[in-house]
Amino acid sequence: MSAHEQMRAMLDQLMGTARNGETDRHGVKFYDDAVCKSFLLQCCPHEILSSTRMDLGECPKIHDLALRADYELASKTKDYFYDIDATEHLEAFIADCDRRTTAAKQRLAETQEELSAEVTEKANSVHELAEQIGQKLARAEALGEEGMVEESVKLMGEIEELRKKKVIAEQEYRNSMPASSYQQQKLRVCEVCSAYLGIHDNDRRLADHFGGKLHLGFITIREKLAELKKTVDKRREERGASERERSSGRRHFVGGRELDRRARRHRESARDRDRTKDGDRNKDGDRDRNKDGDRDRNKDGDRDRNKDGERDRNKDGDRERDRGKDRERDRERRRSRSRSRSKRDSRERSHGKERERERERDRGRERDKDRERERDRDSRRSRSHRSSSKERRRE
């Protein structure tokens, strides 16, 4: 990576996709499905194990430092629960690595000479001491590079003690086996990264292994997974509660159209209630009037006839008003149809005039073409006449 690209990556990591007012280069946001959530939490195996013997290649999802910066800024105000996605991703990866480790152990058990339980225990003791020496030696070198000299010297003292124990364990292992069998390389599978380790490997090779990027990368992944597993159950419950809360909020939200429909139904039901009340009131009034009429018919016959005549006149007036309204509506419909026909006729006349103008323009263009062709023929005749005149003069 060039210096310019390194500076660009540093700016992306610090300022996110909004630096210089530019949009993100992938056209996505950090919360899109195409973005690697493990990368946002700095625990994607594709990134950690790059350039090692177990390089997984490029991650199928997007890795962008600017998107990580955007996520770190947004996560301060909102919980996105990406640690659950990262836990599931790392669990699947570690489970696959453990299966490879088990298969490697099975192959060694099938190919290597079977040893007795006593010899196997002594060989395992040598392996464990060698691993401890390699781990502490790698740690001591790292402390020395960081300037922590006293801690590094202290670890070197512990390494010397372990070396003495290893010499004793190797002697016991050598004495328990025949000389021909001891010369064979006794391999063991590393429980962390599934690499092969030999019982005769020297301290330098073991230090290179335990301090190498592959082994340390697996330690980082396993430690991150153990940290996430402590809270994953609680986090899943919190995410479920948050999703239920959002879904209930969406379910009870009423938009503008729904409000209009509810208001319309409310008005219709109110009108129905009013009509029902009016009908009941008219029925009660008619019933009371009939009772009063029966009771006072003999005494007030003339008054009742006058009332009946008044009622009939009122009904006739109501019918006349209804007929007047119907006639008015009919006239309004006729006027509306007349206006529609007028508009349609006007549009048709306009279209007819436009078509006539278009035909006139076409005829004008044809006349122009005819005149142009006539001029061409005259020009050709003139040139032919001049050429023939010249020929005659030459003759």
Short mmCIF file of C-alpha atoms in Angstrom, two decimals, residues 21 26 81 86 198 219 311:
data_model
loop_
_atom_site.label_atom_id
_atom_site.label_comp_id
_atom_site.label_asym_id
_atom_site.label_seq_id
_atom_site.Cartn_x
_atom_site.Cartn_y
_atom_site.Cartn_z
CA GLY A 21 -18.49 16.00 1.95
CA HIS A 26 -19.60 1.48 -2.08
CA PHE A 81 -27.04 -5.47 18.34
CA ALA A 86 -20.55 -11.30 15.17
CA GLY A 198 6.88 -31.92 16.70
CA ILE A 219 -6.11 -16.46 20.20
CA ARG A 311 -101.10 17.93 6.25
#
